[in-house]
Short mmCIF file of C-alpha atoms in Angstrom, two decimals:
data_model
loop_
_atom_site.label_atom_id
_atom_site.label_comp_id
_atom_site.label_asym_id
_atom_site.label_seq_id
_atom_site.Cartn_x
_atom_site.Cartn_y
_atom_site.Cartn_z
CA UNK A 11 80.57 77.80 97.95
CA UNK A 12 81.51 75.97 100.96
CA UNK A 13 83.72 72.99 101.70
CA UNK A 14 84.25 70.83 98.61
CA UNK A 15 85.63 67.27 98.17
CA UNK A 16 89.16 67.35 96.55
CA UNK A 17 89.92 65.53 93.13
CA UNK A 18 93.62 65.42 94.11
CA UNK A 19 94.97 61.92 94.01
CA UNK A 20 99.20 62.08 93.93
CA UNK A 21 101.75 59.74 92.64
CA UNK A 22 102.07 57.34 95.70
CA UNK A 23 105.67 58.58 96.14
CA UNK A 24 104.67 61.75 96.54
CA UNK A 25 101.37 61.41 99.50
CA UNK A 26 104.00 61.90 101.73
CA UNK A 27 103.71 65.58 102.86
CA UNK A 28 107.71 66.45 103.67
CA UNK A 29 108.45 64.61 100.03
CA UNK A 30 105.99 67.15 98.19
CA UNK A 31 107.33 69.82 99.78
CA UNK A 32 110.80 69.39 99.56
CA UNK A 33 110.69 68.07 95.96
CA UNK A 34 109.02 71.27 94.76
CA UNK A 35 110.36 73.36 97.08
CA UNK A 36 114.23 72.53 95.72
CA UNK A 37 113.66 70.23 92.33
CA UNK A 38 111.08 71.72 90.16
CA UNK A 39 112.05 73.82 87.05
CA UNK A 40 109.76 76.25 84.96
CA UNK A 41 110.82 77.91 82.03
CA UNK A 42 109.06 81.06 81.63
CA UNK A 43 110.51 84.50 80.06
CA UNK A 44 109.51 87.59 82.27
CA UNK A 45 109.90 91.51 81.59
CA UNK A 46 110.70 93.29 84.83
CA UNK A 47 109.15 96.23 85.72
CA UNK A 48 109.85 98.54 88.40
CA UNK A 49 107.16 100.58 89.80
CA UNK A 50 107.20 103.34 92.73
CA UNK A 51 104.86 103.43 95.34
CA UNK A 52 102.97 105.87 97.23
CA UNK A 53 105.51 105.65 100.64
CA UNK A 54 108.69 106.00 98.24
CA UNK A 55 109.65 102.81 97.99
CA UNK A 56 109.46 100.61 94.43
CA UNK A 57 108.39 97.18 93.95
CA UNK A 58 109.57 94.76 91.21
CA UNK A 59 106.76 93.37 89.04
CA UNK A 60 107.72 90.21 86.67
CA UNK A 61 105.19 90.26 83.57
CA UNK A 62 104.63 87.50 81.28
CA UNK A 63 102.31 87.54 78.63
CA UNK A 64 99.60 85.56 76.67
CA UNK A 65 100.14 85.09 72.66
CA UNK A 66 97.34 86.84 72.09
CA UNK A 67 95.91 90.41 73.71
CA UNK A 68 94.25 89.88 76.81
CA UNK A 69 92.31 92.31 78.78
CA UNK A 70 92.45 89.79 81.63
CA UNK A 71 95.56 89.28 84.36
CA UNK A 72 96.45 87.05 87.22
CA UNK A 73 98.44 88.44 89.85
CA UNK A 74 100.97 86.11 91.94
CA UNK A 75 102.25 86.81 95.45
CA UNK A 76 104.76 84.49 96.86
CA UNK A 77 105.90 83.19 100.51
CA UNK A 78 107.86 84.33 102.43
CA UNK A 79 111.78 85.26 101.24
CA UNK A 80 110.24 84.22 97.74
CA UNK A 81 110.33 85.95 94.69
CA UNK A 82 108.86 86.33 91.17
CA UNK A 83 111.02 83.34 89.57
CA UNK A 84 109.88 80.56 92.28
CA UNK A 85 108.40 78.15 90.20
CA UNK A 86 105.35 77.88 92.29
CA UNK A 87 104.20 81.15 91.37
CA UNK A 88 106.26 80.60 87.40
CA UNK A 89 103.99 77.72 87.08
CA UNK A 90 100.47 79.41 87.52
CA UNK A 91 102.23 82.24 85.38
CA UNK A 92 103.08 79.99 82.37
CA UNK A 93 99.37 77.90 82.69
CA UNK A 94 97.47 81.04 82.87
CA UNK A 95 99.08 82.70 80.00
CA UNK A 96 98.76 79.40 77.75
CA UNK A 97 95.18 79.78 78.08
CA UNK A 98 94.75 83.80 77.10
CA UNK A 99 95.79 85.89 80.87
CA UNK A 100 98.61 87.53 81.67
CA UNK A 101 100.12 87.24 84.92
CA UNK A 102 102.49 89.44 86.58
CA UNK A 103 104.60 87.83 89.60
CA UNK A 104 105.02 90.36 92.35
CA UNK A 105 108.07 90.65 94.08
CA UNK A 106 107.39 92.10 97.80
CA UNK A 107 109.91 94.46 98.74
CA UNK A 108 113.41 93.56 99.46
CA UNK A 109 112.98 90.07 97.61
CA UNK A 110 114.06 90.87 94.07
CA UNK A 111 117.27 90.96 94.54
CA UNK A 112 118.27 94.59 95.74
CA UNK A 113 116.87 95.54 99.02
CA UNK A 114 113.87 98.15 98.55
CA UNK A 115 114.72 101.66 100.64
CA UNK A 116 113.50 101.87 104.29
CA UNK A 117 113.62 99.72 107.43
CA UNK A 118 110.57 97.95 106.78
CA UNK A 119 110.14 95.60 104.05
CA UNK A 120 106.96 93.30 103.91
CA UNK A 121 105.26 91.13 106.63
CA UNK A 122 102.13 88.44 106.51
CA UNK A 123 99.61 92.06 106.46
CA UNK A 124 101.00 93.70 104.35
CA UNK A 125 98.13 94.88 101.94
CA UNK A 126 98.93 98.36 100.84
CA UNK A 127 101.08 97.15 98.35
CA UNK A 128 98.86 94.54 96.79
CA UNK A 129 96.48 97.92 96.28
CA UNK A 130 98.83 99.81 94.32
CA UNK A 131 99.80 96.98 92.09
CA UNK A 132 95.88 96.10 91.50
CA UNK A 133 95.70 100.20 90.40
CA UNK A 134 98.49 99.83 88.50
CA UNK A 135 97.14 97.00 86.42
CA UNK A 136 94.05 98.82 85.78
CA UNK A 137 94.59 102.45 85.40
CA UNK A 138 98.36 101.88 83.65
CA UNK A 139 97.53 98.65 82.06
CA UNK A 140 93.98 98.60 81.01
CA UNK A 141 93.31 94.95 82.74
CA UNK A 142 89.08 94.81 83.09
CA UNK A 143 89.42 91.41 84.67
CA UNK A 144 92.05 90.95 87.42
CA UNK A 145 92.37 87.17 89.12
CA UNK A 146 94.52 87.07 92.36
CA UNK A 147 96.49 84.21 93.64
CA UNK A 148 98.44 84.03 96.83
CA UNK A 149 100.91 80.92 97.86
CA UNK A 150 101.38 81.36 101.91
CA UNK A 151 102.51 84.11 102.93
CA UNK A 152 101.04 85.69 99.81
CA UNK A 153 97.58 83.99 100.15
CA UNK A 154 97.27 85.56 104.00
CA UNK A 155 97.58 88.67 102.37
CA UNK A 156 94.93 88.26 99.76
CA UNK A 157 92.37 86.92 101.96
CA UNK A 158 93.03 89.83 104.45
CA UNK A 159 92.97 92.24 101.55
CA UNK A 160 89.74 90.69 100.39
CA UNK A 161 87.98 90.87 103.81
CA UNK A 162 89.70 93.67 105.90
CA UNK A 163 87.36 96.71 105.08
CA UNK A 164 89.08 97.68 101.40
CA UNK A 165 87.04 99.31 98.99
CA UNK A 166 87.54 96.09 96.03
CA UNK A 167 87.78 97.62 92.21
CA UNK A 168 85.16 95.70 90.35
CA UNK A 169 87.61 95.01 87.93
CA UNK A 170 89.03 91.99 90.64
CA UNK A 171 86.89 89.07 89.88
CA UNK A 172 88.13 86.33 91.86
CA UNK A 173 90.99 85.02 94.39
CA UNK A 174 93.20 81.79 94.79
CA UNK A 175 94.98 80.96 98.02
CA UNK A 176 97.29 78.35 98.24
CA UNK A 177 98.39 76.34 101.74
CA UNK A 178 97.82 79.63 103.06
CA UNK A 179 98.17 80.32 107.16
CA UNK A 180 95.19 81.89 108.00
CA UNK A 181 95.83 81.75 111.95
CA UNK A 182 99.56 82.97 112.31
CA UNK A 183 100.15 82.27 115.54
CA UNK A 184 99.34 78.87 115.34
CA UNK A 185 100.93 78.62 112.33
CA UNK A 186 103.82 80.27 114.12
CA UNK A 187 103.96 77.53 116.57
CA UNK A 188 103.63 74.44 113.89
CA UNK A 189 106.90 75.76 112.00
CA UNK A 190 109.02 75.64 115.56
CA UNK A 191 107.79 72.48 115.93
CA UNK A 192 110.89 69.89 115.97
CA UNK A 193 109.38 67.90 112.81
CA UNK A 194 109.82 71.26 111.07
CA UNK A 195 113.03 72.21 111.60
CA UNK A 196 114.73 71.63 108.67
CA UNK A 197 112.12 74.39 107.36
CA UNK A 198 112.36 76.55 110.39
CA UNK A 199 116.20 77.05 110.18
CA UNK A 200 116.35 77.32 106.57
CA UNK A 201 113.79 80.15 106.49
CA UNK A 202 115.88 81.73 109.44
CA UNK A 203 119.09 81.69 107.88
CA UNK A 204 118.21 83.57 104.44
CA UNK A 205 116.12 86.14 107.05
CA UNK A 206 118.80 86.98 109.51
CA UNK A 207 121.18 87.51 105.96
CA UNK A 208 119.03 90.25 104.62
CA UNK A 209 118.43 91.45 108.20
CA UNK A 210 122.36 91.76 108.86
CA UNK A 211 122.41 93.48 105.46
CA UNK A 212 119.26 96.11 106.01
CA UNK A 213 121.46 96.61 110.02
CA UNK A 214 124.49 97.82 108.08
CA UNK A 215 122.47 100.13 106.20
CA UNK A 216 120.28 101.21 109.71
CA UNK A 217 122.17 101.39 112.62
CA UNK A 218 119.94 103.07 114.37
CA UNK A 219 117.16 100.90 113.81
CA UNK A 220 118.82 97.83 115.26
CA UNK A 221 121.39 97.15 117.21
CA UNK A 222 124.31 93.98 117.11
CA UNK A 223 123.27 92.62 120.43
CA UNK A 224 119.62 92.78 118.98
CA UNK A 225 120.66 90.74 115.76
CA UNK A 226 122.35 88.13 118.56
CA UNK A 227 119.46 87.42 120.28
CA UNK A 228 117.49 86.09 117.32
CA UNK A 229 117.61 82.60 117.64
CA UNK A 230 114.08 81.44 116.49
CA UNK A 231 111.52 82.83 113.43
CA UNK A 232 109.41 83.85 116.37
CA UNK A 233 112.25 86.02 117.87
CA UNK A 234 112.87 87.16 114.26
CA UNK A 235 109.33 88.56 114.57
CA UNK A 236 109.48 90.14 118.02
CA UNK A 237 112.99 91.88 116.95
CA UNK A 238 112.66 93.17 113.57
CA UNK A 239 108.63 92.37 112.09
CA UNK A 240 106.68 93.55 114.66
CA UNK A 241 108.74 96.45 115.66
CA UNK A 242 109.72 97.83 112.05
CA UNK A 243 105.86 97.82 110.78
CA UNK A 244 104.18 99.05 113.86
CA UNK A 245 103.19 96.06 115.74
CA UNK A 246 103.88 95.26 119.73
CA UNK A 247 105.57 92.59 119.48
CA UNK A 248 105.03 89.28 117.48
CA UNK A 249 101.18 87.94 118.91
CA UNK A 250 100.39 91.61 118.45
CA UNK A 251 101.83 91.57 114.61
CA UNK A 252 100.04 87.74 114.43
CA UNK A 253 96.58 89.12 116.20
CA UNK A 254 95.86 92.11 113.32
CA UNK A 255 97.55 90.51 110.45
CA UNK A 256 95.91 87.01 110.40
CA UNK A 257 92.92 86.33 107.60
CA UNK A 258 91.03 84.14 109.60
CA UNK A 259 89.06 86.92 111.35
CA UNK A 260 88.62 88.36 107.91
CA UNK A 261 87.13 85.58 106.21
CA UNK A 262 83.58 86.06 106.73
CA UNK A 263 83.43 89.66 105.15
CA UNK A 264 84.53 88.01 101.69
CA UNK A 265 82.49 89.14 98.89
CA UNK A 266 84.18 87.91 95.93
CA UNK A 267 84.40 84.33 94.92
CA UNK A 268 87.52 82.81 96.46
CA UNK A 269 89.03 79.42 97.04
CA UNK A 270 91.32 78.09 99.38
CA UNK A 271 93.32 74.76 98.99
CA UNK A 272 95.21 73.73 102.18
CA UNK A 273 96.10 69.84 102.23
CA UNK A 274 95.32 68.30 105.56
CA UNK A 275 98.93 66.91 105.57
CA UNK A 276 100.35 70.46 105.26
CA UNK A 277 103.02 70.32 108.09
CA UNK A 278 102.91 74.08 108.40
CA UNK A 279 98.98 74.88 109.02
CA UNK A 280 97.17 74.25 112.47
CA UNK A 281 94.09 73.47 112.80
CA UNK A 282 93.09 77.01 113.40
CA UNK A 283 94.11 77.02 109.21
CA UNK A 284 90.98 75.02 108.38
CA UNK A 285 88.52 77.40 108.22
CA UNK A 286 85.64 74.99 107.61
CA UNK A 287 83.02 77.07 109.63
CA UNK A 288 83.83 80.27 107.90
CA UNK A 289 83.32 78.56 104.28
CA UNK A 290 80.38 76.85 105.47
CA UNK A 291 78.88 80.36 106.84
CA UNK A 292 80.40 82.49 103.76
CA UNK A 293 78.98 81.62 100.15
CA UNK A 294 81.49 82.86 98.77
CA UNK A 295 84.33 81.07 99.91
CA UNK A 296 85.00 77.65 98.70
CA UNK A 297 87.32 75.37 100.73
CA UNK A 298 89.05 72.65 99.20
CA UNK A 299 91.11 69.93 101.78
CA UNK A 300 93.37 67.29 100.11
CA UNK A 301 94.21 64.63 101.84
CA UNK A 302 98.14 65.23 100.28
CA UNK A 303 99.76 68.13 99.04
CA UNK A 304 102.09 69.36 101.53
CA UNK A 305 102.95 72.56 101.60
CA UNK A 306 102.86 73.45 98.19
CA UNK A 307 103.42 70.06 96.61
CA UNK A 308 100.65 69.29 94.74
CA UNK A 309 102.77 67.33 92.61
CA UNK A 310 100.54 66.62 89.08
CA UNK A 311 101.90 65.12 85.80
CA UNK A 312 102.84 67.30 82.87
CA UNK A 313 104.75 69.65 84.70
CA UNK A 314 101.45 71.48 85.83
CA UNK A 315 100.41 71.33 89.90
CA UNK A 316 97.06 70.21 91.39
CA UNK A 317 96.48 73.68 92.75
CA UNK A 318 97.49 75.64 89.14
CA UNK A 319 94.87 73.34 87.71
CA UNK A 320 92.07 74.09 89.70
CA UNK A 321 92.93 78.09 90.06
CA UNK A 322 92.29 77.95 86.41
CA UNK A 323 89.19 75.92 86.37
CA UNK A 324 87.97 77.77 89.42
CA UNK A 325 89.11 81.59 87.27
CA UNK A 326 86.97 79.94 84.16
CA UNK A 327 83.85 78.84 86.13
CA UNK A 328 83.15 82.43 86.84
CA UNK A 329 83.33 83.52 83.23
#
């Protein structure tokens, strides 16, 4: 499955990469009733899970990872829940740790690598919920993790059958650079502000860990990386933490069909996030390229995205 022409054609309003975004980054609405459960993991920690649920028994589930400083009611992860389950799966909408509203119990918290989690949720769903067929879907942040997961070495349960990634930074330091960029500034500061407020809060509760002068000196997301990512999950610094945690390098050990939808007018993806060679060389990885789409904003009628659409049709071609 290697690069395929996209069927995406937007409203002409909406071609325009920072409208996309924006608009369904701050605008869109999904109503969608979720059960929380709270599981605990192997390190001591918990995670959040929000489950929602097909009319009729299912043996089949999609799980949903978010970007970063999301969380299990963004409606770009809402709206693949509600389309899934309207068409027999269950999803469950993973909250990583720290971002479901109370702050999970150590230093660390989550990071573009992180894939230990993802495992215990994927044995949760089959050994405590009986799920035979598991779909995953990843929107940035979340879809590095997948495709790392997928191709970094893990033993795969056979129960996983397939994988969605959405605008998903498969080089991060490129991707690192793009976001500093000036045109993406309005982005860059935003995700900096909600990051240095849960970092101030985690300080108060870690002294130790970090210090005030530390917490002064972030200015940009990259120093947010060298300060606190890097050094709280056992990186370096922040090329070290970008170096082992992008997918990119772990694309070509994919073995399980997978698609990956990054729009060419993504403001956030280098070109190092186009990895045409690797889904030319890898049958089973399917890249898909829109011309529009933003990051995120593949803006469809009825409510339903571009990029929910095709995970479904891609989930039911392998049936």
């Amino acid at each position: 499955m290697p690069v395929v022409d996209s069927k995406f054609k937007p409203l002409f309003f909406f071609k325009n990469g920072f409208v996309a975004t924006v608009y369904s980054g701050i605008f869109r609405k999904v109503k969608l009733k979720q059960e929380r459960e709270r599981i605990n993991l192997k390190d001591g920690d918990f995670l959040d899970l929000d489950w929602s649920y097909s009319k009729k028994k299912t043996n089949k589930l999609i799980i949903l990872l978010h970007g970063l400083e999301g969380h299990g009611q963004r409606p770009y992860v809402t709206g693949s829940a509600k389309l899934f389950n309207q068409n027999g799966i269950d999803a469950v909408c993973v909250n990583f740790r720290g971002c479901s509203g109370e702050d999970n119990k150590f230093y660390y918290s989550y990071h573009s690598g992180a894939t230990e989690d993802l495992i215990e949720v994927i044995a949760h769903g089959i050994t405590n919920k009986k799920y035979s067929k598991i779909y995953l879907k990843g929107i940035s942040l979340g879809a590095n993790v997948i495709l790392k997961y997928l191709g970094e070495g893990n033993t795969i349960p056979t129960e996983v059958k397939a994988a969605i990634a959405i605008s998903a930074p498969c080089d991060l330091s490129s991707a690192s650079k793009k976001i500093h960029a000036l045109s993406n500034k309005l982005y860059h500061d935003r995700f900096l502000k909600h990051l240095l407020k849960r970092l101030i809060d985690k300080q108060k509760r870690f002294p130790e860990s970090l210090k005030n002068d530390e917490i002064k000196s972030i200015k940009t997301l990259l120093d947010f990386d060298n300060v606190y990512t890097s050094k709280a999950h056992g990186f370096t610094d922040a090329e070290d933490y970008y170096k082992q945690c992008s997918s990119l390098q772990f694309l070509e050990n994919i073995k399980l069909p997978t698609l990956i939808i990054n729009a060419l007018n993504d403001s956030f993806l280098s070109a190092e996030c186009f990895p045409v060679k690797e889904a030319k060389n890898n049958p089973n990885l399917c890249l898909e390229m829109p011309n529009h789409g933003g990051h995120v904003g593949f803006i469809a009628p009825k409510g339903i995205y571009y990029n929910e659409r095709r995970a479904l049709e891609f989930v039911k071609s392998l049936a």
